[in-house]
XYZ file of C-alpha atoms in Angstrom:
673
model
C -36.233 25.589 -29.551
C -32.750 24.051 -28.989
C -32.763 20.574 -27.473
C -29.997 18.756 -25.571
C -29.795 15.022 -24.889
C -28.566 14.243 -21.373
C -27.348 10.688 -20.658
C -26.817 9.734 -17.017
C -24.876 6.649 -15.872
C -25.557 5.355 -12.348
C -22.924 3.351 -10.431
C -23.138 -0.424 -10.196
C -22.097 -0.794 -6.541
C -24.607 -1.710 -3.827
C -27.251 0.972 -3.119
C -25.988 3.219 -5.955
C -29.456 3.708 -7.448
C -32.101 6.135 -6.177
C -35.845 6.803 -6.233
C -35.322 10.495 -5.454
C -36.101 13.347 -7.852
C -33.078 14.329 -9.968
C -32.928 17.778 -11.585
C -30.404 19.193 -14.066
C -29.546 22.790 -14.955
C -27.307 23.576 -17.944
C -25.059 26.613 -17.449
C -23.690 28.117 -20.665
C -21.572 31.100 -21.664
C -24.685 32.960 -22.873
C -27.259 31.846 -20.355
C -28.652 29.243 -18.020
C -31.441 26.711 -18.605
C -34.342 26.200 -16.282
C -34.149 23.432 -13.687
C -35.313 20.284 -15.512
C -36.653 17.176 -13.794
C -35.090 14.055 -15.335
C -37.994 11.661 -15.367
C -39.576 9.240 -17.810
C -43.208 8.272 -17.224
C -43.881 4.696 -16.054
C -40.134 4.022 -15.848
C -37.855 3.347 -12.891
C -35.113 5.945 -13.401
C -31.589 5.785 -11.946
C -31.497 2.126 -11.058
C -28.161 0.639 -10.026
C -25.955 0.239 -13.139
C -28.483 2.011 -15.400
C -27.748 4.329 -18.338
C -30.708 6.718 -18.781
C -31.186 9.359 -21.526
C -33.422 12.462 -21.396
C -34.246 15.330 -23.770
C -33.827 18.794 -22.263
C -35.381 21.603 -24.296
C -34.279 25.188 -23.667
C -35.898 28.449 -24.688
C -32.730 30.264 -25.811
C -29.215 29.642 -27.074
C -27.060 28.886 -24.022
C -23.766 29.261 -25.860
C -20.912 26.986 -24.853
C -21.940 24.717 -21.967
C -19.569 25.473 -19.083
C -21.125 23.658 -16.126
C -24.052 21.430 -15.261
C -25.806 21.492 -11.912
C -27.357 18.294 -10.538
C -29.853 18.504 -7.670
C -31.437 15.655 -5.755
C -34.632 16.032 -3.727
C -36.031 13.463 -1.372
C -38.889 11.320 -2.610
C -39.585 9.129 0.402
C -36.617 8.380 2.693
C -32.832 8.944 2.854
C -31.622 7.572 -0.455
C -28.099 8.463 -1.608
C -27.267 8.185 -5.302
C -23.936 7.389 -6.968
C -23.558 9.152 -10.304
C -20.719 7.891 -12.519
C -20.845 10.412 -15.335
C -23.158 12.510 -17.484
C -22.919 13.087 -21.233
C -24.566 16.083 -22.871
C -25.237 16.036 -26.631
C -25.541 19.631 -27.867
C -27.938 20.827 -30.615
C -24.853 21.012 -32.894
C -24.246 17.270 -32.334
C -21.163 17.624 -30.094
C -20.773 15.303 -27.107
C -19.585 16.774 -23.805
C -18.425 14.419 -21.018
C -18.952 15.392 -17.378
C -17.172 12.914 -15.070
C -18.736 12.720 -11.616
C -17.910 9.488 -9.729
C -19.445 10.806 -6.533
C -22.248 10.140 -4.109
C -25.024 12.706 -3.984
C -26.791 12.769 -0.633
C -30.174 14.083 0.430
C -31.180 17.433 -1.038
C -27.615 18.144 -2.068
C -26.520 19.700 -5.311
C -23.277 19.239 -7.170
C -21.880 21.321 -10.000
C -19.808 19.518 -12.628
C -17.602 20.873 -15.354
C -16.727 19.253 -18.656
C -14.022 16.612 -18.264
C -11.173 18.098 -20.292
C -8.308 18.488 -17.825
C -7.225 22.085 -17.257
C -4.474 23.717 -15.222
C -5.426 26.711 -13.094
C -3.581 29.053 -15.493
C -5.713 27.793 -18.412
C -9.045 28.808 -16.886
C -10.127 32.096 -18.457
C -13.814 32.462 -17.606
C -14.907 33.790 -14.225
C -17.438 30.930 -14.014
C -14.719 28.276 -14.224
C -12.351 30.104 -11.867
C -15.092 30.477 -9.261
C -16.170 26.828 -9.610
C -12.581 25.707 -9.135
C -12.117 27.860 -6.025
C -15.434 26.791 -4.479
C -14.709 23.085 -5.034
C -11.423 23.341 -3.124
C -12.986 25.415 -0.326
C -15.663 22.745 0.139
C -13.124 19.918 0.034
C -10.856 21.592 2.569
C -13.779 21.670 5.012
C -14.489 17.979 4.343
C -10.912 16.664 4.304
C -9.197 17.979 7.421
C -5.795 16.979 8.789
C -5.584 15.475 12.263
C -2.766 14.169 14.452
C -3.564 10.573 15.423
C -0.386 10.375 17.483
C 2.322 13.025 18.075
C 5.112 12.629 15.522
C 3.125 10.446 13.097
C 2.334 11.639 9.571
C -0.961 13.505 9.878
C -4.070 11.566 8.904
C -7.735 12.265 8.143
C -9.866 13.945 10.797
C -12.309 11.067 11.355
C -12.828 8.971 14.445
C -14.307 6.031 12.555
C -15.090 4.840 9.014
C -18.659 6.198 9.062
C -17.331 9.720 9.814
C -15.552 9.839 6.442
C -16.981 11.683 3.432
C -19.235 9.197 1.607
C -17.138 9.425 -1.572
C -14.130 7.742 0.050
C -15.929 5.138 2.164
C -15.910 1.460 1.251
C -18.919 0.262 -0.718
C -19.541 -2.247 2.056
C -17.989 -1.678 5.476
C -18.287 -5.380 6.297
C -15.570 -6.239 3.786
C -12.975 -4.303 5.764
C -14.068 -4.940 9.315
C -10.831 -6.344 10.744
C -12.519 -8.069 13.698
C -15.045 -9.712 11.373
C -12.323 -10.668 8.876
C -10.084 -12.201 11.531
C -12.957 -14.235 12.916
C -13.886 -15.325 9.389
C -10.229 -16.206 8.748
C -10.192 -18.316 11.927
C -13.184 -20.258 10.612
C -11.677 -20.657 7.121
C -8.426 -21.874 8.640
C -10.170 -24.217 11.109
C -8.310 -22.786 14.101
C -11.257 -21.659 16.233
C -10.534 -24.263 18.898
C -7.060 -22.791 19.558
C -8.006 -19.142 19.303
C -8.370 -18.394 23.019
C -5.567 -20.668 24.246
C -3.267 -17.844 25.292
C -0.296 -18.900 27.467
C -0.706 -22.509 26.238
C 2.517 -23.620 24.524
C 2.781 -26.025 21.623
C 4.603 -29.275 22.279
C 6.944 -29.354 19.246
C 7.368 -27.950 15.705
C 5.076 -30.607 14.264
C 2.382 -29.309 16.610
C 2.252 -26.053 14.585
C 0.929 -28.128 11.683
C -2.366 -28.394 13.572
C -3.089 -24.793 12.566
C -1.343 -24.915 9.218
C -3.675 -25.080 6.247
C -2.211 -27.231 3.516
C -2.752 -25.837 0.065
C -0.671 -28.064 -2.148
C 2.208 -26.591 -4.176
C 2.090 -23.191 -2.552
C 4.979 -21.184 -1.172
C 3.593 -21.544 2.364
C 3.925 -25.317 2.216
C 7.435 -25.052 0.761
C 8.354 -22.715 3.629
C 7.026 -25.206 6.172
C 9.210 -27.941 4.675
C 12.418 -25.892 4.271
C 12.299 -23.080 6.832
C 15.231 -24.455 8.860
C 17.607 -24.363 5.870
C 20.118 -21.526 5.616
C 19.245 -21.085 1.926
C 15.585 -20.419 2.757
C 16.581 -17.980 5.499
C 18.820 -16.006 3.105
C 16.404 -16.153 0.168
C 13.705 -14.293 2.115
C 15.850 -11.162 2.384
C 15.719 -10.946 -1.426
C 12.225 -12.140 -2.284
C 10.197 -12.621 0.883
C 7.733 -10.211 2.491
C 10.317 -7.609 3.413
C 12.869 -7.477 0.567
C 14.047 -3.975 1.492
C 16.486 -4.587 4.369
C 19.457 -6.396 2.852
C 22.435 -4.311 1.760
C 25.954 -4.938 0.571
C 28.454 -4.874 3.433
C 31.431 -2.612 2.743
C 32.800 -2.720 6.287
C 32.069 -4.856 9.363
C 30.469 -2.551 11.996
C 32.498 -1.952 15.150
C 29.676 -3.277 17.332
C 29.609 -6.565 15.366
C 33.135 -7.996 15.847
C 33.013 -10.833 13.311
C 36.476 -12.160 12.464
C 37.708 -14.176 9.511
C 38.419 -17.131 11.832
C 34.769 -17.218 12.959
C 33.318 -17.475 9.451
C 36.160 -19.192 7.611
C 34.218 -22.463 7.329
C 31.388 -20.688 5.486
C 33.564 -18.902 2.908
C 33.691 -21.177 -0.142
C 36.176 -19.199 -2.242
C 39.024 -19.762 0.247
C 39.546 -16.001 0.524
C 39.694 -13.876 3.661
C 36.583 -12.133 4.965
C 38.130 -8.774 3.967
C 38.704 -10.034 0.404
C 35.135 -11.333 0.169
C 33.888 -7.899 1.303
C 36.005 -6.208 -1.381
C 34.607 -8.556 -4.034
C 31.031 -7.664 -2.983
C 30.112 -11.116 -1.673
C 29.186 -10.073 1.879
C 25.796 -8.596 2.840
C 24.372 -7.285 6.078
C 20.936 -6.789 7.644
C 20.780 -4.577 10.724
C 17.672 -4.225 12.932
C 19.002 -1.340 15.038
C 15.600 0.398 14.773
C 14.287 -2.185 17.263
C 16.901 -1.450 19.933
C 15.110 -0.517 23.150
C 11.579 -0.687 21.688
C 9.100 -1.556 24.461
C 7.821 -5.126 24.287
C 4.084 -5.860 24.667
C 2.951 -5.779 28.316
C -0.803 -5.990 27.723
C -0.939 -9.586 29.053
C 0.496 -9.791 32.593
C 0.684 -13.597 32.298
C 3.081 -13.523 29.318
C 6.330 -11.592 29.233
C 7.238 -10.821 25.616
C 10.605 -9.876 24.122
C 12.040 -7.923 21.196
C 15.636 -8.099 19.936
C 17.700 -5.882 17.612
C 19.907 -8.400 15.782
C 22.602 -7.910 13.152
C 23.016 -10.603 10.528
C 25.926 -11.152 8.137
C 25.294 -13.025 4.883
C 27.503 -14.506 2.182
C 26.947 -15.114 -1.516
C 28.250 -18.633 -2.093
C 29.531 -20.202 -5.311
C 25.942 -21.045 -6.371
C 24.969 -17.357 -5.961
C 22.798 -18.235 -2.948
C 22.703 -15.771 -0.075
C 23.562 -17.691 3.122
C 23.741 -16.476 6.745
C 27.223 -16.759 8.266
C 26.989 -14.801 11.552
C 24.218 -13.466 13.809
C 24.449 -11.250 16.889
C 21.152 -10.800 18.731
C 21.845 -7.394 20.244
C 23.630 -4.251 19.088
C 26.064 -4.479 22.006
C 28.616 -7.290 21.593
C 29.203 -7.567 25.379
C 27.361 -10.633 26.741
C 26.014 -11.268 23.228
C 27.819 -14.082 21.462
C 28.060 -14.175 17.684
C 26.132 -17.245 16.545
C 27.547 -19.218 13.628
C 26.386 -22.047 11.316
C 29.067 -24.216 12.956
C 27.426 -23.837 16.383
C 25.160 -26.451 17.944
C 22.082 -27.070 15.773
C 19.534 -25.445 18.092
C 21.733 -22.449 18.985
C 21.966 -21.549 15.300
C 18.276 -22.278 14.619
C 17.110 -20.059 17.486
C 19.405 -17.231 16.369
C 17.795 -17.365 12.899
C 14.295 -17.471 14.444
C 15.108 -14.282 16.367
C 16.162 -12.547 13.150
C 12.963 -13.676 11.428
C 10.883 -12.339 14.340
C 12.682 -8.965 14.215
C 12.170 -8.854 10.460
C 8.438 -9.403 11.001
C 8.239 -6.339 13.300
C 10.098 -4.038 10.897
C 8.060 -5.399 7.996
C 4.649 -4.832 9.580
C 5.278 -1.459 11.190
C 7.811 0.261 8.929
C 7.790 -1.322 5.435
C 4.030 -1.967 5.423
C 2.200 0.424 7.768
C 4.352 3.574 7.584
C 5.967 3.435 4.164
C 2.925 2.306 2.165
C -0.326 2.828 4.139
C 0.312 6.052 6.072
C 2.320 7.699 3.313
C -0.310 7.003 0.635
C -2.977 8.488 2.918
C -0.924 11.695 3.124
C -0.826 11.907 -0.691
C -4.579 11.230 -0.815
C -5.599 13.913 1.702
C -3.293 16.509 0.128
C -4.733 15.643 -3.297
C -8.351 16.128 -2.160
C -7.502 19.379 -0.379
C -5.426 21.065 -3.081
C -6.332 19.664 -6.517
C -9.764 20.214 -8.103
C -11.332 17.379 -10.097
C -10.455 19.118 -13.368
C -6.714 19.104 -12.586
C -4.778 16.474 -14.616
C -2.780 15.356 -11.547
C -6.039 14.770 -9.623
C -7.354 12.685 -12.516
C -4.088 10.730 -12.683
C -3.818 10.002 -8.954
C -7.408 9.375 -7.875
C -7.454 5.661 -8.912
C -4.285 5.153 -6.852
C -5.767 6.425 -3.582
C -9.056 4.502 -3.856
C -10.145 3.292 -0.376
C -6.752 4.105 1.212
C -8.099 6.679 3.678
C -10.915 4.237 4.502
C -8.652 1.238 5.184
C -6.338 3.354 7.335
C -9.247 4.775 9.313
C -10.450 1.218 9.931
C -6.924 0.255 11.035
C -6.800 3.131 13.551
C -10.271 2.184 14.756
C -9.641 -1.554 15.255
C -6.079 -2.607 14.524
C -3.322 -0.302 15.794
C -5.351 1.547 18.437
C -4.998 0.957 22.176
C -6.380 -2.538 22.965
C -6.692 -3.143 19.207
C -6.052 -6.388 17.373
C -2.356 -5.527 17.015
C -1.990 -5.986 20.784
C -3.334 -9.547 20.631
C -0.372 -11.337 19.067
C 2.509 -8.943 18.381
C 5.465 -8.196 20.633
C 5.371 -4.586 19.380
C 1.710 -4.253 20.429
C 0.817 -2.175 23.473
C 2.730 0.861 22.170
C 5.956 -0.588 20.763
C 4.671 -0.186 17.208
C 4.072 3.535 17.875
C 7.662 3.974 19.144
C 8.885 2.147 16.048
C 6.986 4.424 13.630
C 8.365 7.519 15.408
C 11.920 6.195 15.031
C 11.418 5.216 11.406
C 10.035 8.707 10.650
C 13.513 10.099 11.389
C 15.017 7.907 8.632
C 12.180 8.491 6.211
C 13.512 10.042 3.003
C 12.200 10.827 -0.457
C 15.222 9.077 -1.975
C 14.536 5.857 -0.057
C 11.023 5.757 -1.562
C 12.266 6.061 -5.155
C 12.967 2.434 -6.041
C 16.060 3.009 -8.268
C 17.666 5.207 -5.575
C 16.670 2.847 -2.753
C 18.300 -0.117 -4.513
C 21.478 1.908 -5.181
C 21.641 3.190 -1.597
C 21.828 -0.442 -0.471
C 24.335 -1.227 -3.279
C 22.055 -3.994 -4.564
C 21.690 -2.835 -8.197
C 24.159 -5.149 -9.958
C 22.181 -7.979 -11.624
C 25.260 -10.029 -12.451
C 26.559 -9.908 -8.891
C 23.111 -10.548 -7.342
C 21.183 -12.495 -9.995
C 18.185 -13.793 -8.025
C 16.815 -10.531 -6.593
C 13.392 -10.711 -8.246
C 11.900 -7.908 -6.116
C 14.507 -5.563 -7.623
C 14.155 -6.863 -11.194
C 10.353 -6.871 -11.352
C 10.062 -3.704 -9.269
C 12.346 -1.794 -11.644
C 10.289 -2.951 -14.643
C 7.053 -1.739 -12.995
C 8.735 1.497 -11.823
C 9.998 2.257 -15.355
C 6.609 1.497 -16.948
C 4.916 3.781 -14.386
C 7.512 6.520 -14.944
C 6.961 6.391 -18.719
C 3.190 6.599 -18.212
C 3.543 9.560 -15.827
C 5.880 11.258 -18.332
C 3.403 10.722 -21.194
C 0.617 12.348 -19.141
C 2.809 15.219 -17.890
C 3.932 15.949 -21.471
C 0.296 16.360 -22.541
C -0.458 19.104 -19.983
C 2.871 20.759 -19.148
C 4.752 22.228 -22.087
C 7.709 23.495 -20.020
C 9.340 23.593 -16.584
C 7.852 27.082 -16.207
C 4.320 25.639 -16.504
C 5.140 23.255 -13.637
C 6.565 25.939 -11.345
C 3.624 28.304 -12.096
C 0.980 25.673 -11.273
C -0.109 27.045 -7.884
C -2.456 24.105 -7.165
C 0.262 21.528 -7.839
C 2.682 23.454 -5.596
C 0.041 23.614 -2.823
C -0.394 19.819 -3.092
C 3.362 19.197 -2.777
C 3.630 21.661 0.124
C 0.731 19.962 1.972
C 2.501 16.602 1.684
C 5.735 18.085 3.037
C 4.241 20.162 5.860
C 1.565 17.780 7.160
C 2.705 14.376 6.000
C 6.428 14.741 6.642
C 5.896 17.150 9.548
C 8.145 19.835 8.014
C 11.137 17.510 8.265
C 13.820 19.021 6.052
C 16.076 15.970 6.524
C 13.461 13.852 4.700
C 14.539 15.372 1.396
C 10.890 15.631 0.321
C 10.499 18.581 -2.046
C 8.572 21.639 -0.845
C 8.086 22.723 -4.464
C 8.441 21.137 -7.896
C 10.324 23.225 -10.409
C 10.775 20.950 -13.433
C 8.816 18.442 -15.476
C 11.404 15.811 -14.595
C 10.860 16.372 -10.854
C 7.096 16.189 -11.344
C 7.345 12.891 -13.262
C 9.524 11.346 -10.533
C 7.187 12.608 -7.808
C 4.082 11.188 -9.493
C 5.873 7.881 -10.145
C 6.769 7.661 -6.466
C 3.143 8.286 -5.434
C 1.721 5.697 -7.862
C 4.419 3.058 -7.232
C 4.171 3.397 -3.426
C 0.406 2.867 -3.574
C 0.543 0.004 -6.060
C 3.779 -1.945 -6.617
C 5.543 -1.278 -3.311
C 2.442 -2.081 -1.251
C 1.832 -5.261 -3.263
C 5.446 -6.378 -2.719
C 5.215 -6.093 1.074
C 1.573 -7.062 1.584
C 0.329 -9.950 -0.521
C 3.087 -12.414 0.392
C 2.219 -12.352 4.074
C 0.350 -15.632 4.131
C 2.995 -17.314 1.964
C 5.909 -16.364 4.219
C 4.395 -15.797 7.650
C 1.749 -18.517 8.035
C 4.334 -21.065 9.176
C 4.761 -19.535 12.648
C 8.382 -20.626 13.379
C 9.460 -18.851 10.181
C 7.944 -15.531 11.231
C 7.080 -15.401 14.948
C 5.033 -12.294 15.842
C 6.349 -12.484 19.407
C 8.974 -14.306 21.489
C 8.263 -15.411 25.059
C 11.837 -15.944 26.291
C 14.771 -13.506 26.111
C 17.481 -13.939 23.474
C 20.148 -16.436 24.601
C 23.361 -14.897 25.958
C 25.349 -18.142 26.075
C 25.993 -20.879 23.552
C 25.326 -24.551 24.106
C 22.219 -24.184 26.290
C 19.403 -24.135 23.735
C 17.178 -27.204 23.432
C 14.185 -27.922 21.200
C 11.953 -27.532 24.275
C 13.408 -24.077 24.952
C 12.736 -22.977 21.352
C 9.100 -24.120 21.586
C 8.798 -22.203 24.864
C 10.164 -19.078 23.091
C 7.720 -19.276 20.168
C 4.188 -17.823 20.358
C 1.579 -19.740 22.356
C -1.474 -21.300 20.722
C -3.763 -18.285 21.024
C -1.253 -15.775 19.665
C -0.301 -18.164 16.846
C -3.923 -18.319 15.736
C -4.450 -14.564 15.857
C -1.279 -14.136 13.824
C -2.418 -16.726 11.287
C -5.813 -15.020 10.922
C -4.080 -11.660 10.457
C -1.697 -12.733 7.702
C -4.522 -14.579 5.939
C -6.887 -11.584 6.056
C -4.198 -9.089 5.004
C -3.140 -11.217 2.026
C -6.581 -11.261 0.383
C -7.490 -8.944 -2.479
C -10.499 -6.656 -2.137
C -13.748 -7.698 -3.795
C -13.879 -6.086 -7.267
C -10.181 -5.224 -7.029
C -8.824 -2.938 -9.763
C -5.314 -3.861 -10.892
C -2.532 -1.633 -12.157
C -3.264 0.083 -15.457
C -7.040 -0.522 -15.401
C -9.037 2.690 -15.018
C -12.750 1.974 -15.541
C -13.668 5.367 -14.029
C -13.043 7.693 -16.936
C -11.832 10.840 -15.194
C -9.811 11.694 -18.304
C -11.805 12.277 -21.490
C -8.988 13.276 -23.877
C -7.793 10.815 -26.509
C -4.025 11.416 -25.971
C -4.360 10.288 -22.336
C -6.387 7.238 -23.308
C -3.646 6.405 -25.772
C -1.056 6.769 -22.976
C -3.147 4.441 -20.792
C -3.288 1.820 -23.564
C 0.496 2.052 -23.979
C 0.924 1.661 -20.180
C -1.277 -1.460 -20.187
C 0.706 -2.924 -23.095
C 3.983 -2.376 -21.216
C 2.474 -3.992 -18.115
C 1.275 -6.982 -20.163
C 4.851 -7.484 -21.406
C 6.032 -7.521 -17.786
C 3.351 -10.087 -16.886
C 4.536 -12.356 -19.739
C 8.175 -11.984 -18.685
C 7.370 -12.906 -15.067
C 5.208 -15.870 -16.118
C 8.031 -17.238 -18.296
C 10.611 -16.794 -15.559
C 8.419 -18.451 -12.936
C 7.793 -21.586 -15.021
C 8.903 -24.718 -13.130
C 10.234 -22.631 -10.217
C 9.688 -24.157 -6.774
C 9.639 -20.627 -5.392
C 7.946 -18.422 -8.030
C 8.040 -14.665 -7.406
C 4.799 -13.039 -8.513
C 4.033 -10.205 -6.075
C 5.134 -7.575 -8.612
C 3.360 -9.095 -11.585
C 1.044 -6.218 -12.668
C -1.994 -8.528 -12.814
C -1.486 -8.982 -9.029
C -0.757 -5.341 -8.190
C -3.880 -3.439 -7.102
C -4.004 0.203 -8.170
C -4.209 1.386 -4.571
C -3.624 0.512 -0.910
C -7.054 -0.889 -0.111
C -6.381 -3.790 2.278
């Protein structure tokens, strides 16, 4: 009688093992085996991290194995099991891989197919077609769209983390409990004693050092020492937490009446302002998105303020980007233009206001909307429209790991009404929601493709703007990702026709457009993909958004925002409308009080930490793909990423301000924190 060897690998995460009864049925082209109990006498089967092998004897020739069915029946109590993958050795000596990477709950069965990726048009047998259809029907019941707030990208239909399908939950919910993490951060940072001192002002800048944790030779300490300098202010637009705002100025806006006479002292080439603009030496950052956004009113004892400044910058003879003019409101009436030649504290406060506005746009638009919420849209659409056998599912699943879970946690604890966001941020209490709705109107496909985004801001010229490391490293990672996506697409799609005829792929893209982008034609998001080239760009955008772009705007938060005056989460006095009245005491009164400072510090600390067991770009320990050509493409991708790591390490040597957020060994595969 024919005999098969079945090897089962159990996950190594907490509680992955099981004591339940596990049964397997082999389904072949010629017949179906009996249900076989996988059990070895006097042996503890399916322990966490175990690899267990069993002989399964069948009474007849089953033909080509098409599917395997795994059933779990309760032994004693509720005992979920995480199965990584199953290998079946046939009587002919062939090895068939069945990727699983799923939790199997009480008395539940799952049906797996062999791991070779197949497009829907390549499935010939009725068995495979039916399995494919059933898998998507089941997933569409599990992964439902829901509107968290009118106008937002749709999100997962789950009120809290424990409502999510088990497969996409965190291994340990404690690790991503924001309230727990903030409290832990407060303890780590030794700021517990200040935590509840809301409304209590600091006495001077030095006073902020009481909550500043000194870690020698880090960027955060360098920021604390140099934050007042114009160079440090300008540098952050290129390589700080939010390096996506600065653009080349081709014309001074009408509502920002800067004249040559105002900035003449700052222009080192002895040219006119118009000539400097023509030469490409003038840059602008405009925070018009913040105009009229409601400031936080959740604390009746503290009035909080938001400004919508415009800042003009100049590339000096040393190629440093320096601020030369700041207006703190979009309307020039009653809003003076602050200049470096103004009184010391006038100019300092103007820069602090810009830094505070930058913090709001960074947190709500660059970070929350454009990396977290967007990646969740890709993830939900992927689960709803692509079966596990689809090559695009296999390619994208490592890049959406834990994203739906972290976002659900954020809606539960962070950005909800009375959530942690309200504690310290001027955009709390609803302002952040208004800001997302506004940003949605400017949200375009082109602006998410890094090469296009850089060109749109006219920031692509390396000779003209030599120290823009976010651009340089980001383009290297983008190109490596694009080449990897192209290698994978070339394996499965032989022509543009194959792309346009892939109904599952088209359903995935349509789901993203309809539910994620809310049918917004102006977004430029494709409703269909017609060519291989479009598919490669689309997949690169998905992977880069979830990995490189999120890393660039997330993991520098402690470095750049822990020194409160450099990145105030709120301001407690309105922007000045006259020059010559600002004192050091007034600035301290404007800055966040002790309690809000501590909550902010805990937040940027917690958000800057990597997940436990983080998986970094290019490392795919879950083997969803079984084909050698894809594994070869993965190895090539890793090699390209290693070259980028070496380049960045060499460049950063002896730099006082190293830029490492886009070094692939620091880029997690997915948005998971």
